[in-house]
PDB file of C-alpha atoms in Angstrom:
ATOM      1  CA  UNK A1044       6.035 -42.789 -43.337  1.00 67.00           C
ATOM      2  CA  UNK A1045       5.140 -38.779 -43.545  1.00 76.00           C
ATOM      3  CA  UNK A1046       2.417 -39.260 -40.945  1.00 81.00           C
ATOM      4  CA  UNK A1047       5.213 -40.075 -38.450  1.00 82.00           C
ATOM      5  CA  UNK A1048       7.125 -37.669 -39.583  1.00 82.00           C
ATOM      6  CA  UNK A1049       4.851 -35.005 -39.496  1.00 83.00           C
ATOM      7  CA  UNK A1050       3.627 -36.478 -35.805  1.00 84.00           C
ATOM      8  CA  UNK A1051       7.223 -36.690 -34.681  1.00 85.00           C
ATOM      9  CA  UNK A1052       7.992 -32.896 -35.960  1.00 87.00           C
ATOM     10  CA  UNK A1053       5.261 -31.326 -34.138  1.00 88.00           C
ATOM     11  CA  UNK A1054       6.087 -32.988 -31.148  1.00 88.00           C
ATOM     12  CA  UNK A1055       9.803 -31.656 -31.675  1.00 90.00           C
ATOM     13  CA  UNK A1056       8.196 -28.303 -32.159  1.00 90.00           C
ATOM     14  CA  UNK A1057       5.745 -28.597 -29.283  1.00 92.00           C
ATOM     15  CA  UNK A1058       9.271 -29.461 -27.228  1.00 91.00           C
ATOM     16  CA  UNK A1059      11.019 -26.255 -28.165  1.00 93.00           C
ATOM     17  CA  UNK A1060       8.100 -23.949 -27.390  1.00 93.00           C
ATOM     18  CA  UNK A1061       7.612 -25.628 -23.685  1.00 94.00           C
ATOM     19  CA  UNK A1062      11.148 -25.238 -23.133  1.00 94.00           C
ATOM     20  CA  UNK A1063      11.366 -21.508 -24.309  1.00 94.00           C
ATOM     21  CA  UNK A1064       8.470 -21.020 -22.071  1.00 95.00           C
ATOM     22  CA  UNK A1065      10.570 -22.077 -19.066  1.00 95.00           C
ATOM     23  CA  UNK A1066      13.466 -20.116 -20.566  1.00 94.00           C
ATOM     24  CA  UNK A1067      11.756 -16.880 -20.365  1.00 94.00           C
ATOM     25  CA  UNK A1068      10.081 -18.015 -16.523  1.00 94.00           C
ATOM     26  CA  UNK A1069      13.365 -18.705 -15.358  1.00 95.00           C
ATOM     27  CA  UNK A1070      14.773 -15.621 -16.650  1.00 93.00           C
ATOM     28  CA  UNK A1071      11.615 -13.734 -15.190  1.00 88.00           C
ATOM     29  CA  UNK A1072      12.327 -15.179 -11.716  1.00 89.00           C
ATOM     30  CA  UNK A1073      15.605 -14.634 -11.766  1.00 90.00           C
ATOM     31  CA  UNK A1074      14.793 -10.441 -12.622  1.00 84.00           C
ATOM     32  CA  UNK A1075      12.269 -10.868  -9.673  1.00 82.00           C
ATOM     33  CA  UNK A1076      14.830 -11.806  -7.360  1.00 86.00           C
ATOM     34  CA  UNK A1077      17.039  -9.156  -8.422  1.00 84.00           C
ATOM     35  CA  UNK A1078      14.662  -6.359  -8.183  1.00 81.00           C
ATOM     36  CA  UNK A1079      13.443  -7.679  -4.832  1.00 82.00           C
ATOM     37  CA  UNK A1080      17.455  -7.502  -3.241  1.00 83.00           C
ATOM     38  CA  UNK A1081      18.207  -3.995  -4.836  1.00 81.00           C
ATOM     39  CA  UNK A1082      14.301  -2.886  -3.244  1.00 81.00           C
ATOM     40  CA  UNK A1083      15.248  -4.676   0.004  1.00 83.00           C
ATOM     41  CA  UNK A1084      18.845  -2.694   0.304  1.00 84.00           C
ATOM     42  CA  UNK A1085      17.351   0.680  -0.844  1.00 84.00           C
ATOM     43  CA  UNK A1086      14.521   0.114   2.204  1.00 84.00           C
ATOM     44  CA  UNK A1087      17.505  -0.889   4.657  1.00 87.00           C
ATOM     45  CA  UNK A1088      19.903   2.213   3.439  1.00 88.00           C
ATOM     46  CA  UNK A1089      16.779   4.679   4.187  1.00 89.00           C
ATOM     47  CA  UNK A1090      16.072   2.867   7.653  1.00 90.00           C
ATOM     48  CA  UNK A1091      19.750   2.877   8.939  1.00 92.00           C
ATOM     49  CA  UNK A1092      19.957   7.001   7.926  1.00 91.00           C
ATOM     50  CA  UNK A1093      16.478   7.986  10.091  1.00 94.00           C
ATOM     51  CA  UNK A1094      16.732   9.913  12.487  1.00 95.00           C
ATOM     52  CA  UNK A1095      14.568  11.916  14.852  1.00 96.00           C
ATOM     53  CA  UNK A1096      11.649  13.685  12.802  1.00 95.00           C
ATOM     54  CA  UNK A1097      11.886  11.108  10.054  1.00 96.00           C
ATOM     55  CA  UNK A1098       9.841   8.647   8.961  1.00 96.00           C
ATOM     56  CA  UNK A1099       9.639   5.341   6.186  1.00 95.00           C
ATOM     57  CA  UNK A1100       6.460   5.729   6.027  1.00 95.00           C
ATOM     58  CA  UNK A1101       4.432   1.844   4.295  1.00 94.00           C
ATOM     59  CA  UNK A1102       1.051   1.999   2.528  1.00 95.00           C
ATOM     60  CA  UNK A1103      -1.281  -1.234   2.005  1.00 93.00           C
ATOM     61  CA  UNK A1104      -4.668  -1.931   1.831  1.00 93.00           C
ATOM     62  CA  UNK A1105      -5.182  -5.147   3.861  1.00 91.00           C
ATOM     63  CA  UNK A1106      -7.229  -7.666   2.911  1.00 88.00           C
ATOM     64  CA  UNK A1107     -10.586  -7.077   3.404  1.00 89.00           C
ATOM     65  CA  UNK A1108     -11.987  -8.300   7.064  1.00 87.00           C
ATOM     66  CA  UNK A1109     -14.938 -10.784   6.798  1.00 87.00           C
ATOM     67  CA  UNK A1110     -18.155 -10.189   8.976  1.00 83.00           C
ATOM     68  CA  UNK A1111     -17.507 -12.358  12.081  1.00 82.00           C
ATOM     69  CA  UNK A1112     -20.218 -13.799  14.579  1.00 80.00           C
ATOM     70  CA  UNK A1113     -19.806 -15.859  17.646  1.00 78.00           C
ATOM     71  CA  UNK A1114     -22.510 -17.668  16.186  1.00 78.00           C
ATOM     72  CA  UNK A1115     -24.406 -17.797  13.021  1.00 75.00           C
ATOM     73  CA  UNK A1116     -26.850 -19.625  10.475  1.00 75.00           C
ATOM     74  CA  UNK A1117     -25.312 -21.542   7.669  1.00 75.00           C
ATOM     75  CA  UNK A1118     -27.559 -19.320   5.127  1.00 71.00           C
ATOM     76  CA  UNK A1119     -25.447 -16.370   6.863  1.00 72.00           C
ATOM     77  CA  UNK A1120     -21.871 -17.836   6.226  1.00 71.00           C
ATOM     78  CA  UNK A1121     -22.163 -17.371   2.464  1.00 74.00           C
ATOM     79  CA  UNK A1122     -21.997 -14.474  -0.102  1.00 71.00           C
ATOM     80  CA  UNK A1123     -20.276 -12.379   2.685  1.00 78.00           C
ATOM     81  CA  UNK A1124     -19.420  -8.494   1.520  1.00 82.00           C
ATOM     82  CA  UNK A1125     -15.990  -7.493   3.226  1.00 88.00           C
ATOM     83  CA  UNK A1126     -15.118  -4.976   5.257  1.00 91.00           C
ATOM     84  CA  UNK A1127     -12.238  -2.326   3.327  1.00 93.00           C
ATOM     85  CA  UNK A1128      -9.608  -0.973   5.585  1.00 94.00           C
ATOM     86  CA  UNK A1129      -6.149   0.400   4.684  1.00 94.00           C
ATOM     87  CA  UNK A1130      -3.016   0.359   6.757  1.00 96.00           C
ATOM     88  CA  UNK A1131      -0.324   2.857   7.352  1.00 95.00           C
ATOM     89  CA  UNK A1132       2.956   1.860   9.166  1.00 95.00           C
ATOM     90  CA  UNK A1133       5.752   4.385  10.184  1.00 96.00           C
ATOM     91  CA  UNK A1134       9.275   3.609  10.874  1.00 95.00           C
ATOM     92  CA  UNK A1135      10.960   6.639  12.765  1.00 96.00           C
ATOM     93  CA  UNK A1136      13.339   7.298  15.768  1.00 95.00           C
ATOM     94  CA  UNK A1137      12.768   8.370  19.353  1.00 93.00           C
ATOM     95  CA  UNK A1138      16.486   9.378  20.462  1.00 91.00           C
ATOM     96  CA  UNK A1139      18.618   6.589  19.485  1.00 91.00           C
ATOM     97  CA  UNK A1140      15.898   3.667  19.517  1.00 94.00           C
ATOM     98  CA  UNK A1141      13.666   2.687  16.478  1.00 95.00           C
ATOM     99  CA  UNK A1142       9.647   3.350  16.960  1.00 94.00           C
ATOM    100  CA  UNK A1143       6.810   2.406  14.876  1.00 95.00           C
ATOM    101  CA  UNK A1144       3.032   3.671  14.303  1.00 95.00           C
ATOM    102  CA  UNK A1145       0.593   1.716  13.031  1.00 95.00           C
ATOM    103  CA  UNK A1146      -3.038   4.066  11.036  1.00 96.00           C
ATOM    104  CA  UNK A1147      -6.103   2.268  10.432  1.00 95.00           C
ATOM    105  CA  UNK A1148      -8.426   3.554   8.442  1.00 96.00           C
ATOM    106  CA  UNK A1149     -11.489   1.585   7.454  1.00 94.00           C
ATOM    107  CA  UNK A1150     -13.704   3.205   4.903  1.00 93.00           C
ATOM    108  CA  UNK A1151     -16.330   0.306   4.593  1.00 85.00           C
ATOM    109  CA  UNK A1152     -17.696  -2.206   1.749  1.00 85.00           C
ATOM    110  CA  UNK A1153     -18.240  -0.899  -1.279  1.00 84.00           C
ATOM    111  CA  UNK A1154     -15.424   2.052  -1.274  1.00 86.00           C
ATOM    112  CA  UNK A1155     -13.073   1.672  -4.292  1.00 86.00           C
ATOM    113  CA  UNK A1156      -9.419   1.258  -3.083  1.00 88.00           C
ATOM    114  CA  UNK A1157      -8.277   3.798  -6.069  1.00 90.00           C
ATOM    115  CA  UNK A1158      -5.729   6.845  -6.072  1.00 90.00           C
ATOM    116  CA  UNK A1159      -8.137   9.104  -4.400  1.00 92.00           C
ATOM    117  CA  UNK A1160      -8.563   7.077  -1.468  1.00 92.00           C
ATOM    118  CA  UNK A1161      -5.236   6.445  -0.830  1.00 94.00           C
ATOM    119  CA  UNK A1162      -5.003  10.112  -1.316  1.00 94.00           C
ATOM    120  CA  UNK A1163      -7.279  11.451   1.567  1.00 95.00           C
ATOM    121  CA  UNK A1164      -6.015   8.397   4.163  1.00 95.00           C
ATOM    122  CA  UNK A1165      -2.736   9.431   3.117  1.00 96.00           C
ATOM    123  CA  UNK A1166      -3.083  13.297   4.313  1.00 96.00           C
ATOM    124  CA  UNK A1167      -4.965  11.965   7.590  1.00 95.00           C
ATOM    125  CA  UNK A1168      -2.115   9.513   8.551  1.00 96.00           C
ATOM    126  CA  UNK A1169       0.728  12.448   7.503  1.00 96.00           C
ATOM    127  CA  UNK A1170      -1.436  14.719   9.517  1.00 96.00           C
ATOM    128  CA  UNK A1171      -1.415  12.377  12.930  1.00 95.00           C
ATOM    129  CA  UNK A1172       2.483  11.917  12.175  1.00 96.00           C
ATOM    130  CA  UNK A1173       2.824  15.780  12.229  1.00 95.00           C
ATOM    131  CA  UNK A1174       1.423  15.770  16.127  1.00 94.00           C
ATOM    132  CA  UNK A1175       4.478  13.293  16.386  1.00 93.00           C
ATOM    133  CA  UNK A1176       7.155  15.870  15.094  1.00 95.00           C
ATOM    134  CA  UNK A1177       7.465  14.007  12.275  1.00 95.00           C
ATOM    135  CA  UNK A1178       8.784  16.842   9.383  1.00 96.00           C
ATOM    136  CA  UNK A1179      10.624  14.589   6.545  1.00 95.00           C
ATOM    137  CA  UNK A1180       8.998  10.797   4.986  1.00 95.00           C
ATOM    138  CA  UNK A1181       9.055   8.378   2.167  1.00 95.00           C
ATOM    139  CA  UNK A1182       6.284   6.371   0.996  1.00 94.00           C
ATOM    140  CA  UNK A1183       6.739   3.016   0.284  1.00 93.00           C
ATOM    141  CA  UNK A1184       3.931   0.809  -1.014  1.00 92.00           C
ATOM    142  CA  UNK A1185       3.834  -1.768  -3.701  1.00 89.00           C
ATOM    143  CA  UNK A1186       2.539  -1.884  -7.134  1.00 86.00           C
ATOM    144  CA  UNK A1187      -1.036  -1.836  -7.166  1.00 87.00           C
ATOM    145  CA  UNK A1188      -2.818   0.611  -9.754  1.00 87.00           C
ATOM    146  CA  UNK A1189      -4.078   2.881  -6.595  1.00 89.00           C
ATOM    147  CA  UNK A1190      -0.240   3.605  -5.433  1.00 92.00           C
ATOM    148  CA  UNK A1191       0.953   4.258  -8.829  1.00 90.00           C
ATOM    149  CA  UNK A1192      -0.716   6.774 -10.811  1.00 91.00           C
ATOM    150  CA  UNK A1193      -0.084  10.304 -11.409  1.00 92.00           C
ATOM    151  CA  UNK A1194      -3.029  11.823  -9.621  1.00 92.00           C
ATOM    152  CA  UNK A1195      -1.547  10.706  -6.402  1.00 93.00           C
ATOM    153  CA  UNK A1196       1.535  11.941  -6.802  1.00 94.00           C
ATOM    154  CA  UNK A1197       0.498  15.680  -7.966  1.00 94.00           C
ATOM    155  CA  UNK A1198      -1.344  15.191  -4.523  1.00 93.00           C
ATOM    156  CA  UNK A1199       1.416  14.024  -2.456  1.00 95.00           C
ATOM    157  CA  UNK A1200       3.598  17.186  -3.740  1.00 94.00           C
ATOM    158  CA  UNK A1201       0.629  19.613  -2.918  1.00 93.00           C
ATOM    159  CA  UNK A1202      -0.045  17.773   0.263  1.00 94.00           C
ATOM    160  CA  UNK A1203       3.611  18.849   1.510  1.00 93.00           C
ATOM    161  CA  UNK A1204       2.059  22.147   1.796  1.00 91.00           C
ATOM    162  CA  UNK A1205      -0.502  21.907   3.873  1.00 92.00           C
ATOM    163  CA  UNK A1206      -0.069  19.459   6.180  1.00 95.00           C
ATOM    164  CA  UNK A1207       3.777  20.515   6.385  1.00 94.00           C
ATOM    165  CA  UNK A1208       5.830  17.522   5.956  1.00 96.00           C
ATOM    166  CA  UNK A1209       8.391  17.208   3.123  1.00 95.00           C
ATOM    167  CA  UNK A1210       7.657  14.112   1.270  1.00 95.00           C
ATOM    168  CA  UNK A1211      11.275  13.314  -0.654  1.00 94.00           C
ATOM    169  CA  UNK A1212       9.197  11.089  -2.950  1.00 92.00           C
ATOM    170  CA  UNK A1213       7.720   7.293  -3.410  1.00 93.00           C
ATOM    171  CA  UNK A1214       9.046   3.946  -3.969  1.00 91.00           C
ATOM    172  CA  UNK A1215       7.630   0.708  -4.692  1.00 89.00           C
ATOM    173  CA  UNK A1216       8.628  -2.602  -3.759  1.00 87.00           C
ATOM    174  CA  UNK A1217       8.620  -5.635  -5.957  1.00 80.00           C
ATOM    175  CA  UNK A1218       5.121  -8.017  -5.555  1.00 75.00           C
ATOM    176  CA  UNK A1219       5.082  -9.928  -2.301  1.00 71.00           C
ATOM    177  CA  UNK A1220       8.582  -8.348  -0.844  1.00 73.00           C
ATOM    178  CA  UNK A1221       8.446  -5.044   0.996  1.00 73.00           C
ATOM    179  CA  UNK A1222       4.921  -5.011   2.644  1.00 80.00           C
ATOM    180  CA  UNK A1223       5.709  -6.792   5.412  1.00 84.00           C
ATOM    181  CA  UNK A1224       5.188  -3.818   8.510  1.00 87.00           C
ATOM    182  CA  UNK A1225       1.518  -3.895   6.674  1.00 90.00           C
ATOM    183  CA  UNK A1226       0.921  -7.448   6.767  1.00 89.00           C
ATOM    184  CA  UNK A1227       2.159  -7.796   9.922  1.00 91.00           C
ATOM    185  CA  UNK A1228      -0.377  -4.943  11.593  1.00 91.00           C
ATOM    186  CA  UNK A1229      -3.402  -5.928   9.788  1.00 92.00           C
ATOM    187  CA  UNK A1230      -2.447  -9.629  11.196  1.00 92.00           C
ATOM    188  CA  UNK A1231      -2.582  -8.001  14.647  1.00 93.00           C
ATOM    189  CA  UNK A1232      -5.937  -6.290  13.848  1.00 92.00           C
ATOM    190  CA  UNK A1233      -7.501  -9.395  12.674  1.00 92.00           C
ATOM    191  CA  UNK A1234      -6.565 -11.540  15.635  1.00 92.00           C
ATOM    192  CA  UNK A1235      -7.656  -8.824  18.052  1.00 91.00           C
ATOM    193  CA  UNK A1236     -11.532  -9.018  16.439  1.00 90.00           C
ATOM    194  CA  UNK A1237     -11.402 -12.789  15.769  1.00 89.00           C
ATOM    195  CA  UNK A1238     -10.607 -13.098  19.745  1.00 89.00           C
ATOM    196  CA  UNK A1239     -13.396 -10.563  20.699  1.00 87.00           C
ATOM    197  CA  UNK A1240     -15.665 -11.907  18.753  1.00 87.00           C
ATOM    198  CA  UNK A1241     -14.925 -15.314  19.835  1.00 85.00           C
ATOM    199  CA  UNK A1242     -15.279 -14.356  23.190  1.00 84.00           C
ATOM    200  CA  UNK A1243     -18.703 -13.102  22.672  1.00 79.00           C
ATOM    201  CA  UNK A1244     -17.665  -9.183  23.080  1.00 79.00           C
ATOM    202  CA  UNK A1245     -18.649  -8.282  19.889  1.00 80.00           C
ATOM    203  CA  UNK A1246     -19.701  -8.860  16.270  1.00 85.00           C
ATOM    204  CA  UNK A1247     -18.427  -7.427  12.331  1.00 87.00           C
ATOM    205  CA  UNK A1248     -21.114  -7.046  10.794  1.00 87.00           C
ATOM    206  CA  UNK A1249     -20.552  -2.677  10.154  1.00 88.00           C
ATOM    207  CA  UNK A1250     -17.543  -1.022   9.721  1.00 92.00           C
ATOM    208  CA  UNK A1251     -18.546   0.992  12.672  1.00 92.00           C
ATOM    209  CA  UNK A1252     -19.262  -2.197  14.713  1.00 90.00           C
ATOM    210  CA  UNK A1253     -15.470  -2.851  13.862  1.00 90.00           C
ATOM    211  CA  UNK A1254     -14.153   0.175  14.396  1.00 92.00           C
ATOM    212  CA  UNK A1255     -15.781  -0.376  18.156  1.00 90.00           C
ATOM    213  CA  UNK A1256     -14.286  -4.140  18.503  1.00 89.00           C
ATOM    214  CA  UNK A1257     -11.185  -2.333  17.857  1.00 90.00           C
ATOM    215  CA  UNK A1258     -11.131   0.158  20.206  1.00 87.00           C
ATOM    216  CA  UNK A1259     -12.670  -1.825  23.225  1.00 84.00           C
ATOM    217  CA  UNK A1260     -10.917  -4.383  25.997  1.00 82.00           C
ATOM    218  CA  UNK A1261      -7.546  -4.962  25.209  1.00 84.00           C
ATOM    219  CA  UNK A1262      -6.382  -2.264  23.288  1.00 87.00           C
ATOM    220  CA  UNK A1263      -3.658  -3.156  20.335  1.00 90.00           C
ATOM    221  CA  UNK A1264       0.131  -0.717  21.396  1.00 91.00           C
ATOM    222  CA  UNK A1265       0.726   2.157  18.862  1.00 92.00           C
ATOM    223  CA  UNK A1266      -2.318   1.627  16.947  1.00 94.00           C
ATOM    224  CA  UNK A1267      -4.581   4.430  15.997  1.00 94.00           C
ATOM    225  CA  UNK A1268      -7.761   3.446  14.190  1.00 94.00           C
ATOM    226  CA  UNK A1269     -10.088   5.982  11.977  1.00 95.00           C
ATOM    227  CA  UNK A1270     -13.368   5.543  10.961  1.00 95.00           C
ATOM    228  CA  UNK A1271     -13.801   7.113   7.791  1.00 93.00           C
ATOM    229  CA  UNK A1272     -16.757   7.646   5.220  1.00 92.00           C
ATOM    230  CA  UNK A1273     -15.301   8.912   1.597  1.00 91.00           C
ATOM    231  CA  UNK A1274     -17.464  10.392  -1.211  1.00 89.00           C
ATOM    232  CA  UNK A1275     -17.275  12.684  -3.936  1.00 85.00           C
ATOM    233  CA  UNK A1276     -14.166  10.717  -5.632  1.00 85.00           C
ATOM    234  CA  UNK A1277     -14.067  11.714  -9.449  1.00 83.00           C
ATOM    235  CA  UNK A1278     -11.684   9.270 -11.715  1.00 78.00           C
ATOM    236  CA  UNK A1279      -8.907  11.277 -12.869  1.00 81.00           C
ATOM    237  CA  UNK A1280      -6.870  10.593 -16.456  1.00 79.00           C
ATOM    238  CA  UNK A1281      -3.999  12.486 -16.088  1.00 82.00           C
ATOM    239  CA  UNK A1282      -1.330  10.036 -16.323  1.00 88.00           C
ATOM    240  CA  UNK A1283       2.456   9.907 -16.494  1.00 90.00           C
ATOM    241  CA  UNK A1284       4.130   7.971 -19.521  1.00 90.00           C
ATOM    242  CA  UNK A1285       5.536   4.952 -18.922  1.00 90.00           C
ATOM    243  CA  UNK A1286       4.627   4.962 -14.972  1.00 90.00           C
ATOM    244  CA  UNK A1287       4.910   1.352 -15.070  1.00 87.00           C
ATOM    245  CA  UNK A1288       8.902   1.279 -16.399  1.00 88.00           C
ATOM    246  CA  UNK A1289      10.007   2.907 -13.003  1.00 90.00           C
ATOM    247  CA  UNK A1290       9.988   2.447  -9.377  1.00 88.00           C
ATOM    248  CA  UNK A1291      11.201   5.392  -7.867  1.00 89.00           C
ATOM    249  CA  UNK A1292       9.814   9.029  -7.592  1.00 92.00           C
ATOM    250  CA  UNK A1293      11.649  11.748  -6.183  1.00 93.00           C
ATOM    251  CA  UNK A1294      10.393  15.042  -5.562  1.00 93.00           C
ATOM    252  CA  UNK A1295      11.457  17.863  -6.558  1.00 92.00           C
ATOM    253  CA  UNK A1296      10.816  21.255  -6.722  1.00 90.00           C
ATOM    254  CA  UNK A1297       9.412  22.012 -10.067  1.00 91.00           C
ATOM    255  CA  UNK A1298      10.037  18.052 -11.287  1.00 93.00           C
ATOM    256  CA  UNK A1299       9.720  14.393 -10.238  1.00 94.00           C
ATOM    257  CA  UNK A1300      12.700  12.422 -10.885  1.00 93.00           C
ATOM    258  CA  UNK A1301      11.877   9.039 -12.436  1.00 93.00           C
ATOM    259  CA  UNK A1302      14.517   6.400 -11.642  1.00 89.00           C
ATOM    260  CA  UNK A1303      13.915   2.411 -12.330  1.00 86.00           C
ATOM    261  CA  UNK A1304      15.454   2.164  -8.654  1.00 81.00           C
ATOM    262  CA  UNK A1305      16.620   5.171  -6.160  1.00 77.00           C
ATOM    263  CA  UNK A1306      20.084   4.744  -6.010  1.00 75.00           C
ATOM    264  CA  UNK A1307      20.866   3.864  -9.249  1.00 81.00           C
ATOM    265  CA  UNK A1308      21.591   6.529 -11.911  1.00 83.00           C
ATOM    266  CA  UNK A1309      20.322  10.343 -12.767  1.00 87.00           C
ATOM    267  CA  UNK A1310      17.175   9.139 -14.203  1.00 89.00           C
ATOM    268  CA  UNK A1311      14.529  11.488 -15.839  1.00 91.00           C
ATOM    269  CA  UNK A1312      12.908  14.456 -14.793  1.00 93.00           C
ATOM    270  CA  UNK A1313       8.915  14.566 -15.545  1.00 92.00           C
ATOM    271  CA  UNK A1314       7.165  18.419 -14.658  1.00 92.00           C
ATOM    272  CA  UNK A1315       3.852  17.669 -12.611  1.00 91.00           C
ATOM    273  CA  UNK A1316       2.349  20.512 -13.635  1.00 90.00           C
ATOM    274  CA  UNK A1317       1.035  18.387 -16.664  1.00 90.00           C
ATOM    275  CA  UNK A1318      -0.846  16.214 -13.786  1.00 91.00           C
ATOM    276  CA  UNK A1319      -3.983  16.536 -12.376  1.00 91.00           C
ATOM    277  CA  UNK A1320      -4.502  16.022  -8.354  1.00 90.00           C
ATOM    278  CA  UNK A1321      -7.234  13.286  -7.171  1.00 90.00           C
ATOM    279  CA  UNK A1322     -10.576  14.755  -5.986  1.00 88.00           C
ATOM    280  CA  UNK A1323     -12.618  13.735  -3.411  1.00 88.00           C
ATOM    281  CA  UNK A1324     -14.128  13.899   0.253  1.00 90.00           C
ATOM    282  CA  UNK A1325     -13.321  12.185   3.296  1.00 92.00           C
ATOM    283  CA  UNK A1326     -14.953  12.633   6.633  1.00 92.00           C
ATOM    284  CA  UNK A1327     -13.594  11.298   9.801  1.00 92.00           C
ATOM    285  CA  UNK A1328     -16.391   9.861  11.780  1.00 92.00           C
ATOM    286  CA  UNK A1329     -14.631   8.289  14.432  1.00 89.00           C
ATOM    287  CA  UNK A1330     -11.015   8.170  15.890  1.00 90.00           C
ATOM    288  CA  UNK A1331      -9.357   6.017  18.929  1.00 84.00           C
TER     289      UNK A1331
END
């Protein structure tokens, strides 16, 4: 009868959408994939051409570290406020062998991890490279709002300047493949507190309580940690069209070159001069 029919077409036509859906996911997955090989070779090209004085230089804001006890109340263990820190990791080379730096900076609680953060622990980590003779880097970080915005990068190209490292420009890796170096320090950072704290040597409760479980006992190799308090950050509009469609930025003099991946194609040029650079204050309190 036209009930059935009627049942028996909607269920056709409930069919075809569920299977366009997993059309357009497989599709999706399969561009994923893609992007994340061409990302992964572009990172591997830049590693196997440093040399002395330059640096791959990988931003990330870890996950935020828990306040840790050796012992506490039940009431305690709830409605915990975590503990912001960001991570820089640099790639260079010491004469012919590979050598890596790991930055901390933790900034505390309630910071917002925006542009203008990234901004100021940005300078302080290029600043600690340039004791290291580093003079040439590029950024690498993934897609987060904070990394990719045009404030930052009208930074970065002032930066150069006066900290006096050439930054040849920023690339981003596709979600959940590039990070790695990042992941892999603030791993090392968390196990070092868990264990001290564990051990009854300590307690994060403060960001500068973990700043000092950090930089007591056991000490983690070619790790430099910063404790940092940031104010005065303004939010900044000036934005670059379309920021989203591309994942490379070279510098340039006058221009940044926009390219949906580094090696491929000329790509567009984009004059900063139309952005605005982030604003803000960040005082070093603390550094080991």
């Amino acid at each position: 009868d036209e009930n059935s029919l009627n049942l028996k077409r909607e269920h056709f036509r409930s069919k075809c959408e569920e299977l366009e859906m997993c059309r357009r996911a497989i599709i999706e997955m399969k561009s994923h994939q893609v992007r994340s090989a061409i990302s992964h070779k572009e990172r591997a090209d830049y590693v196997d051409k440093i040399e002395p004085g330059v640096a791959l230089i990988t931003l990330d804001w870890a996950q935020k570290m828990e306040p840790l006890h050796a012992r506490e109340k039940q009431s305690d263990y709830y409605a915990k406020t975590g503990i912001s820190y960001h991570i820089g990791h640099a790639l260079t080379k010491i004469g012919d062998d590979y050598a890596e730096h790991l930055s901390v900076h933790i900034v505390g609680p309630h910071v917002p991890q925006d542009g203008s953060a990234v901004s100021m622990i940005t300078e302080s980590f290029l600043r600690e490279l340039k004791q290291m003779k580093i003079h040439t880097c590029l950024i690498r970080a993934d897609n987060a709002g904070c990394y990719r915005n045009g404030p930052l990068m009208r930074s970065l190209i002032e930066m150069q300047g006066t900290v006096g490292i050439r930054i040849e420009g920023f690339m981003y890796s596709e979600a959940q493949a590039g990070k790695s170096a990042c992941d892999r320090g603030s791993a090392s950072v968390k196990r070092k507190a868990r264990d001290d704290v564990a051990a009854n040597r300590g307690k994060v409760d403060t960001k500068e309580n973990f700043f000092k479980l950090l930089w007591t006992g056991t000490l983690l190799k070619g790790v430099s940690v910063h404790l940092c308090t940031i104010s005065g950050v303004k939010n900044i509009s000036s934005k670059i069209p379309n920021i989203t469609n591309y994942s490379s930025f070279t510098f340039e003099p006058t221009t940044i070159r926009l390219r949906r991946h580094r090696s491929i194609g000329d790509g567009i040029l984009f004059d900063f001069s139309k952005l605005e650079k982030c604003e803000g204050n960040m005082e070093i309190t603390k550094s080991g």
